[in-house]
PDB file of C-alpha atoms in Angstrom:
ATOM      1  CA  GLN A   1      52.134 -57.106 175.613  1.00 94.00           C
ATOM      2  CA  VAL A   2      53.152 -60.703 174.433  1.00 97.00           C
ATOM      3  CA  GLN A   3      53.578 -60.762 170.587  1.00 98.00           C
ATOM      4  CA  LEU A   4      55.194 -63.237 168.360  1.00 98.00           C
ATOM      5  CA  VAL A   5      55.982 -61.791 165.065  1.00 98.00           C
ATOM      6  CA  GLU A   6      57.465 -64.430 162.218  1.00 98.00           C
ATOM      7  CA  SER A   7      59.066 -64.308 159.093  1.00 98.00           C
ATOM      8  CA  GLY A   8      61.106 -66.096 156.508  1.00 98.00           C
ATOM      9  CA  GLY A   9      58.070 -67.805 154.586  1.00 98.00           C
ATOM     10  CA  ASP A  10      58.562 -67.534 150.489  1.00 97.00           C
ATOM     11  CA  LEU A  11      58.658 -69.836 147.187  1.00 98.00           C
ATOM     12  CA  VAL A  12      61.079 -72.311 147.466  1.00 98.00           C
ATOM     13  CA  LYS A  13      61.254 -75.479 144.727  1.00 98.00           C
ATOM     14  CA  PRO A  14      61.118 -79.003 146.073  1.00 98.00           C
ATOM     15  CA  GLY A  15      64.310 -80.558 147.543  1.00 98.00           C
ATOM     16  CA  GLY A  16      65.305 -76.463 148.776  1.00 98.00           C
ATOM     17  CA  SER A  17      65.730 -75.433 152.256  1.00 98.00           C
ATOM     18  CA  LEU A  18      64.033 -72.132 154.053  1.00 98.00           C
ATOM     19  CA  ARG A  19      64.768 -70.642 157.806  1.00 98.00           C
ATOM     20  CA  LEU A  20      61.481 -69.546 159.711  1.00 98.00           C
ATOM     21  CA  SER A  21      61.948 -67.080 162.524  1.00 98.00           C
ATOM     22  CA  CYS A  22      59.749 -66.165 164.986  1.00 98.00           C
ATOM     23  CA  VAL A  23      60.688 -63.039 167.196  1.00 98.00           C
ATOM     24  CA  ALA A  24      58.992 -62.923 170.929  1.00 98.00           C
ATOM     25  CA  SER A  25      58.318 -59.831 172.911  1.00 97.00           C
ATOM     26  CA  GLY A  26      56.463 -58.960 175.836  1.00 97.00           C
ATOM     27  CA  PHE A  27      58.276 -62.592 177.540  1.00 97.00           C
ATOM     28  CA  THR A  28      61.016 -64.356 178.088  1.00 96.00           C
ATOM     29  CA  LEU A  29      61.021 -66.959 175.415  1.00 94.00           C
ATOM     30  CA  SER A  30      63.246 -69.225 177.453  1.00 93.00           C
ATOM     31  CA  ASP A  31      60.754 -69.840 180.492  1.00 94.00           C
ATOM     32  CA  TYR A  32      58.004 -71.358 177.881  1.00 95.00           C
ATOM     33  CA  TYR A  33      57.703 -74.186 175.767  1.00 95.00           C
ATOM     34  CA  MET A  34      57.381 -72.938 172.562  1.00 97.00           C
ATOM     35  CA  THR A  35      55.539 -74.686 168.889  1.00 98.00           C
ATOM     36  CA  TRP A  36      55.174 -74.230 165.423  1.00 98.00           C
ATOM     37  CA  ILE A  37      51.861 -75.308 163.828  1.00 98.00           C
ATOM     38  CA  ARG A  38      51.033 -75.051 160.252  1.00 98.00           C
ATOM     39  CA  GLN A  39      48.152 -74.665 158.564  1.00 98.00           C
ATOM     40  CA  ALA A  40      47.767 -75.866 154.875  1.00 98.00           C
ATOM     41  CA  PRO A  41      45.410 -73.853 152.055  1.00 97.00           C
ATOM     42  CA  GLY A  42      42.184 -74.520 152.963  1.00 96.00           C
ATOM     43  CA  LYS A  43      42.766 -77.568 155.482  1.00 97.00           C
ATOM     44  CA  GLY A  44      42.843 -77.569 159.631  1.00 98.00           C
ATOM     45  CA  LEU A  45      45.985 -77.111 161.928  1.00 98.00           C
ATOM     46  CA  GLU A  46      48.592 -79.326 162.090  1.00 98.00           C
ATOM     47  CA  TRP A  47      51.324 -79.639 164.976  1.00 98.00           C
ATOM     48  CA  VAL A  48      54.929 -79.606 163.788  1.00 98.00           C
ATOM     49  CA  SER A  49      57.612 -79.483 166.195  1.00 98.00           C
ATOM     50  CA  SER A  50      58.134 -78.342 169.886  1.00 97.00           C
ATOM     51  CA  ILE A  51      61.067 -77.183 172.082  1.00 97.00           C
ATOM     52  CA  SER A  52      60.722 -77.177 176.196  1.00 94.00           C
ATOM     53  CA  SER A  53      61.635 -74.234 177.763  1.00 92.00           C
ATOM     54  CA  SER A  54      65.120 -75.749 178.759  1.00 92.00           C
ATOM     55  CA  GLY A  55      65.576 -76.881 175.043  1.00 91.00           C
ATOM     56  CA  ASP A  56      66.635 -80.057 176.063  1.00 94.00           C
ATOM     57  CA  ILE A  57      63.353 -81.743 174.988  1.00 95.00           C
ATOM     58  CA  ILE A  58      62.372 -81.495 171.424  1.00 97.00           C
ATOM     59  CA  TYR A  59      59.562 -82.892 169.342  1.00 96.00           C
ATOM     60  CA  TYR A  60      58.966 -83.434 165.859  1.00 97.00           C
ATOM     61  CA  ALA A  61      55.607 -84.630 163.712  1.00 98.00           C
ATOM     62  CA  ASP A  62      56.683 -87.966 161.824  1.00 97.00           C
ATOM     63  CA  SER A  63      55.784 -85.958 158.585  1.00 98.00           C
ATOM     64  CA  VAL A  64      58.777 -83.921 159.251  1.00 98.00           C
ATOM     65  CA  LYS A  65      61.226 -85.868 161.226  1.00 98.00           C
ATOM     66  CA  GLY A  66      65.000 -86.039 160.090  1.00 98.00           C
ATOM     67  CA  ARG A  67      64.095 -82.870 157.602  1.00 98.00           C
ATOM     68  CA  PHE A  68      63.054 -79.948 159.965  1.00 98.00           C
ATOM     69  CA  THR A  69      65.026 -78.651 162.758  1.00 98.00           C
ATOM     70  CA  ILE A  70      63.356 -76.450 165.906  1.00 98.00           C
ATOM     71  CA  SER A  71      65.998 -74.132 167.594  1.00 97.00           C
ATOM     72  CA  THR A  72      66.023 -71.052 169.674  1.00 97.00           C
ATOM     73  CA  ASP A  73      68.369 -68.103 170.246  1.00 96.00           C
ATOM     74  CA  ASN A  74      67.798 -66.813 173.751  1.00 94.00           C
ATOM     75  CA  ALA A  75      69.720 -63.930 173.772  1.00 95.00           C
ATOM     76  CA  ASN A  76      67.367 -62.811 170.777  1.00 96.00           C
ATOM     77  CA  ASN A  77      64.763 -64.269 172.082  1.00 97.00           C
ATOM     78  CA  SER A  78      63.911 -65.827 169.118  1.00 98.00           C
ATOM     79  CA  LEU A  79      62.199 -69.041 167.504  1.00 98.00           C
ATOM     80  CA  PHE A  80      63.449 -70.775 164.774  1.00 98.00           C
ATOM     81  CA  LEU A  81      62.436 -73.376 162.330  1.00 98.00           C
ATOM     82  CA  HIS A  82      64.922 -74.993 159.759  1.00 98.00           C
ATOM     83  CA  MET A  83      63.175 -76.559 156.869  1.00 98.00           C
ATOM     84  CA  ASN A  84      65.671 -78.863 154.149  1.00 98.00           C
ATOM     85  CA  SER A  85      64.080 -81.455 151.538  1.00 98.00           C
ATOM     86  CA  LEU A  86      61.103 -79.145 151.226  1.00 98.00           C
ATOM     87  CA  ARG A  87      57.989 -81.329 149.502  1.00 98.00           C
ATOM     88  CA  THR A  88      55.084 -79.429 148.059  1.00 98.00           C
ATOM     89  CA  GLU A  89      53.030 -81.292 150.651  1.00 98.00           C
ATOM     90  CA  ASP A  90      55.077 -78.734 153.070  1.00 98.00           C
ATOM     91  CA  THR A  91      53.076 -75.627 151.345  1.00 98.00           C
ATOM     92  CA  ALA A  92      51.384 -73.722 154.436  1.00 98.00           C
ATOM     93  CA  VAL A  93      51.180 -71.273 156.504  1.00 98.00           C
ATOM     94  CA  TYR A  94      53.486 -71.515 159.481  1.00 98.00           C
ATOM     95  CA  TYR A  95      52.545 -70.160 163.291  1.00 98.00           C
ATOM     96  CA  CYS A  96      54.747 -69.947 165.966  1.00 98.00           C
ATOM     97  CA  ALA A  97      52.961 -70.452 169.337  1.00 98.00           C
ATOM     98  CA  LYS A  98      53.945 -69.899 173.173  1.00 97.00           C
ATOM     99  CA  ARG A  99      52.030 -72.364 175.355  1.00 95.00           C
ATOM    100  CA  GLN A 100      50.517 -71.343 178.504  1.00 92.00           C
ATOM    101  CA  TYR A 101      52.681 -71.943 181.876  1.00 86.00           C
ATOM    102  CA  GLY A 102      52.475 -75.554 183.370  1.00 82.00           C
ATOM    103  CA  ASP A 103      51.830 -78.893 181.453  1.00 78.00           C
ATOM    104  CA  TYR A 104      49.085 -80.158 179.405  1.00 80.00           C
ATOM    105  CA  VAL A 105      48.004 -76.400 178.587  1.00 90.00           C
ATOM    106  CA  GLY A 106      46.774 -74.654 175.214  1.00 96.00           C
ATOM    107  CA  PHE A 107      48.648 -72.217 173.412  1.00 97.00           C
ATOM    108  CA  ASP A 108      47.575 -68.869 174.545  1.00 96.00           C
ATOM    109  CA  TYR A 109      49.562 -66.856 171.898  1.00 98.00           C
ATOM    110  CA  TRP A 110      50.110 -67.034 168.382  1.00 98.00           C
ATOM    111  CA  GLY A 111      51.968 -65.211 165.186  1.00 98.00           C
ATOM    112  CA  GLN A 112      50.196 -64.188 162.656  1.00 98.00           C
ATOM    113  CA  GLY A 113      51.935 -66.544 160.315  1.00 98.00           C
ATOM    114  CA  THR A 114      54.264 -66.638 157.459  1.00 98.00           C
ATOM    115  CA  LEU A 115      53.600 -68.566 154.136  1.00 98.00           C
ATOM    116  CA  VAL A 116      55.765 -71.176 153.006  1.00 98.00           C
ATOM    117  CA  THR A 117      54.655 -72.296 149.132  1.00 98.00           C
ATOM    118  CA  VAL A 118      56.803 -75.290 147.808  1.00 98.00           C
ATOM    119  CA  SER A 119      56.153 -75.390 143.818  1.00 98.00           C
ATOM    120  CA  SER A 120      58.532 -75.923 141.277  1.00 97.00           C
TER     121      SER A 120
ATOM    122  CA  ILE B   1      45.860 -89.737 169.339  1.00 97.00           C
ATOM    123  CA  GLN B   2      42.932 -89.251 166.890  1.00 98.00           C
ATOM    124  CA  MET B   3      40.647 -86.562 167.367  1.00 98.00           C
ATOM    125  CA  THR B   4      37.343 -86.340 165.588  1.00 98.00           C
ATOM    126  CA  GLN B   5      35.118 -83.537 165.608  1.00 98.00           C
ATOM    127  CA  SER B   6      31.547 -82.878 164.839  1.00 97.00           C
ATOM    128  CA  PRO B   7      29.530 -81.893 163.205  1.00 97.00           C
ATOM    129  CA  SER B   8      31.962 -80.809 160.619  1.00 97.00           C
ATOM    130  CA  SER B   9      29.878 -77.429 159.973  1.00 97.00           C
ATOM    131  CA  LEU B  10      26.595 -76.272 161.093  1.00 97.00           C
ATOM    132  CA  ALA B  11      24.233 -73.385 160.196  1.00 97.00           C
ATOM    133  CA  ALA B  12      22.935 -71.226 163.157  1.00 96.00           C
ATOM    134  CA  SER B  13      21.399 -67.809 163.817  1.00 96.00           C
ATOM    135  CA  VAL B  14      22.141 -64.963 166.418  1.00 96.00           C
ATOM    136  CA  GLY B  15      21.207 -66.131 169.713  1.00 96.00           C
ATOM    137  CA  ASP B  16      21.104 -70.322 169.233  1.00 97.00           C
ATOM    138  CA  ARG B  17      23.015 -72.391 171.642  1.00 98.00           C
ATOM    139  CA  VAL B  18      25.277 -74.084 169.728  1.00 97.00           C
ATOM    140  CA  THR B  19      27.642 -77.346 170.725  1.00 98.00           C
ATOM    141  CA  VAL B  20      30.280 -78.603 169.166  1.00 98.00           C
ATOM    142  CA  THR B  21      31.716 -82.105 170.261  1.00 98.00           C
ATOM    143  CA  CYS B  22      35.106 -83.620 170.000  1.00 98.00           C
ATOM    144  CA  ARG B  23      36.176 -86.900 170.559  1.00 98.00           C
ATOM    145  CA  ALA B  24      39.930 -88.595 171.330  1.00 98.00           C
ATOM    146  CA  SER B  25      40.806 -91.985 170.010  1.00 98.00           C
ATOM    147  CA  GLN B  26      41.922 -92.821 173.508  1.00 98.00           C
ATOM    148  CA  HIS B  27      41.760 -91.430 177.374  1.00 98.00           C
ATOM    149  CA  ILE B  28      43.223 -87.847 177.639  1.00 97.00           C
ATOM    150  CA  ASN B  29      41.618 -86.957 180.765  1.00 96.00           C
ATOM    151  CA  THR B  30      40.899 -83.425 180.478  1.00 96.00           C
ATOM    152  CA  TYR B  31      43.720 -82.179 178.742  1.00 97.00           C
ATOM    153  CA  LEU B  32      41.827 -80.796 175.803  1.00 97.00           C
ATOM    154  CA  ASN B  33      41.696 -77.461 174.355  1.00 98.00           C
ATOM    155  CA  TRP B  34      39.511 -75.144 172.212  1.00 98.00           C
ATOM    156  CA  TYR B  35      40.245 -72.809 169.638  1.00 98.00           C
ATOM    157  CA  GLN B  36      38.286 -69.791 167.349  1.00 98.00           C
ATOM    158  CA  GLN B  37      40.057 -69.232 163.873  1.00 98.00           C
ATOM    159  CA  LYS B  38      38.447 -66.641 161.814  1.00 98.00           C
ATOM    160  CA  PRO B  39      39.698 -66.634 158.148  1.00 96.00           C
ATOM    161  CA  GLY B  40      43.058 -64.893 157.461  1.00 96.00           C
ATOM    162  CA  LYS B  41      44.034 -64.723 161.279  1.00 98.00           C
ATOM    163  CA  ALA B  42      45.868 -67.271 163.853  1.00 98.00           C
ATOM    164  CA  PRO B  43      43.708 -69.641 166.081  1.00 98.00           C
ATOM    165  CA  ASN B  44      43.047 -67.893 169.554  1.00 98.00           C
ATOM    166  CA  LEU B  45      42.877 -70.111 172.561  1.00 98.00           C
ATOM    167  CA  LEU B  46      39.187 -70.110 173.986  1.00 98.00           C
ATOM    168  CA  ILE B  47      38.978 -73.178 176.440  1.00 97.00           C
ATOM    169  CA  TYR B  48      42.002 -75.107 177.884  1.00 96.00           C
ATOM    170  CA  ALA B  49      41.574 -78.051 180.044  1.00 96.00           C
ATOM    171  CA  ALA B  50      38.581 -79.460 178.823  1.00 97.00           C
ATOM    172  CA  SER B  51      36.458 -76.130 181.151  1.00 96.00           C
ATOM    173  CA  SER B  52      38.618 -73.263 181.735  1.00 96.00           C
ATOM    174  CA  LEU B  53      37.978 -70.566 180.164  1.00 96.00           C
ATOM    175  CA  GLN B  54      40.947 -68.369 178.776  1.00 95.00           C
ATOM    176  CA  SER B  55      41.080 -64.893 179.950  1.00 92.00           C
ATOM    177  CA  GLU B  56      39.464 -62.254 177.867  1.00 90.00           C
ATOM    178  CA  SER B  57      36.939 -65.040 176.427  1.00 96.00           C
ATOM    179  CA  PRO B  58      33.559 -64.395 176.795  1.00 97.00           C
ATOM    180  CA  SER B  59      31.643 -66.177 179.474  1.00 97.00           C
ATOM    181  CA  ARG B  60      29.055 -67.423 176.628  1.00 98.00           C
ATOM    182  CA  PHE B  61      31.702 -70.093 175.785  1.00 98.00           C
ATOM    183  CA  SER B  62      31.816 -73.097 177.996  1.00 98.00           C
ATOM    184  CA  GLY B  63      33.694 -76.705 177.823  1.00 98.00           C
ATOM    185  CA  SER B  64      32.708 -79.608 179.250  1.00 98.00           C
ATOM    186  CA  GLY B  65      33.936 -83.322 179.239  1.00 98.00           C
ATOM    187  CA  SER B  66      36.444 -85.570 180.571  1.00 97.00           C
ATOM    188  CA  GLY B  67      38.001 -89.027 179.159  1.00 97.00           C
ATOM    189  CA  THR B  68      37.229 -89.343 175.420  1.00 98.00           C
ATOM    190  CA  ASP B  69      34.065 -87.022 175.035  1.00 98.00           C
ATOM    191  CA  PHE B  70      34.143 -83.337 174.892  1.00 98.00           C
ATOM    192  CA  ASN B  71      31.804 -80.385 174.170  1.00 98.00           C
ATOM    193  CA  LEU B  72      31.996 -76.649 173.058  1.00 98.00           C
ATOM    194  CA  THR B  73      29.095 -75.045 173.780  1.00 98.00           C
ATOM    195  CA  ILE B  74      28.356 -70.792 172.665  1.00 98.00           C
ATOM    196  CA  SER B  75      25.177 -70.138 174.904  1.00 97.00           C
ATOM    197  CA  SER B  76      24.012 -67.506 172.442  1.00 97.00           C
ATOM    198  CA  LEU B  77      25.479 -67.013 169.050  1.00 97.00           C
ATOM    199  CA  GLN B  78      26.632 -63.566 168.479  1.00 96.00           C
ATOM    200  CA  PRO B  79      27.411 -62.184 165.133  1.00 94.00           C
ATOM    201  CA  GLY B  80      31.436 -62.419 166.231  1.00 95.00           C
ATOM    202  CA  ASP B  81      30.970 -66.075 166.604  1.00 96.00           C
ATOM    203  CA  PHE B  82      30.825 -67.206 162.716  1.00 93.00           C
ATOM    204  CA  ALA B  83      34.325 -68.668 162.733  1.00 97.00           C
ATOM    205  CA  THR B  84      36.052 -72.335 162.838  1.00 98.00           C
ATOM    206  CA  TYR B  85      36.275 -74.300 166.080  1.00 98.00           C
ATOM    207  CA  TYR B  86      39.266 -76.805 166.796  1.00 98.00           C
ATOM    208  CA  CYS B  87      39.767 -78.857 169.718  1.00 98.00           C
ATOM    209  CA  GLN B  88      43.243 -80.192 170.250  1.00 98.00           C
ATOM    210  CA  GLN B  89      44.829 -82.425 172.682  1.00 98.00           C
ATOM    211  CA  SER B  90      47.660 -81.666 174.931  1.00 96.00           C
ATOM    212  CA  HIS B  91      47.624 -85.340 176.443  1.00 96.00           C
ATOM    213  CA  SER B  92      50.904 -86.689 174.694  1.00 93.00           C
ATOM    214  CA  SER B  93      53.137 -86.194 171.492  1.00 92.00           C
ATOM    215  CA  PRO B  94      52.101 -85.778 168.709  1.00 95.00           C
ATOM    216  CA  LEU B  95      49.570 -83.053 169.696  1.00 96.00           C
ATOM    217  CA  THR B  96      46.740 -83.366 167.535  1.00 98.00           C
ATOM    218  CA  PHE B  97      43.500 -81.065 166.172  1.00 98.00           C
ATOM    219  CA  GLY B  98      40.666 -82.082 165.297  1.00 98.00           C
ATOM    220  CA  GLY B  99      39.217 -81.528 161.581  1.00 98.00           C
ATOM    221  CA  GLY B 100      37.472 -78.251 162.613  1.00 98.00           C
ATOM    222  CA  THR B 101      33.743 -77.380 162.677  1.00 98.00           C
ATOM    223  CA  LYS B 102      33.013 -74.086 160.803  1.00 98.00           C
ATOM    224  CA  VAL B 103      29.804 -72.403 162.104  1.00 98.00           C
ATOM    225  CA  GLU B 104      28.262 -70.781 159.598  1.00 96.00           C
ATOM    226  CA  ILE B 105      25.248 -67.874 159.260  1.00 88.00           C
ATOM    227  CA  LYS B 106      21.714 -69.502 158.952  1.00 87.00           C
TER     228      LYS B 106
END
């Protein structure tokens, strides 16, 4: 069955870096559009970044552009989020999510989330 | 595209019919999805493309609307439905979510 497992969340100081990983099973990552979505404590959902199935189309939220980088490792069926110059407002649970097949559709599978805390 | 949900919270009883509204700041056709989130859990896709029921979602959930105005309706609220519901537009980047509607027990 389809499963997404995130890891890499940690406590980091402002200005620090972190790499989040999302290992996919039950499907081939390179066949689907993948996304990172975050949720600050007690707040709503915020889209962070997406990568197309081919890897040639990438989008970032303005709040993370220039600081975060999304990437994939197809050999290991894994998705990554490289986070630099972290700010206190980046504190959140980060989810990876798989988009349904097709365009303009929803996210049908989500990981359990990994907590990133940015604090001095 | 800004997504505005209303109400931000509501209290209802088991068996009630509940409707949550989502309004987009510009026309998004039917590129609108609904999610349910329970505390400490990842969101779960309920409805996609405004009115298509995701597989394994109970049939008491339904979605309607197009353009800028959308509704999520729960025909008969069940104990497991007390949760927060989010709409999300998939029309264009940046993808955006509504602020959420918390459905609580009356």
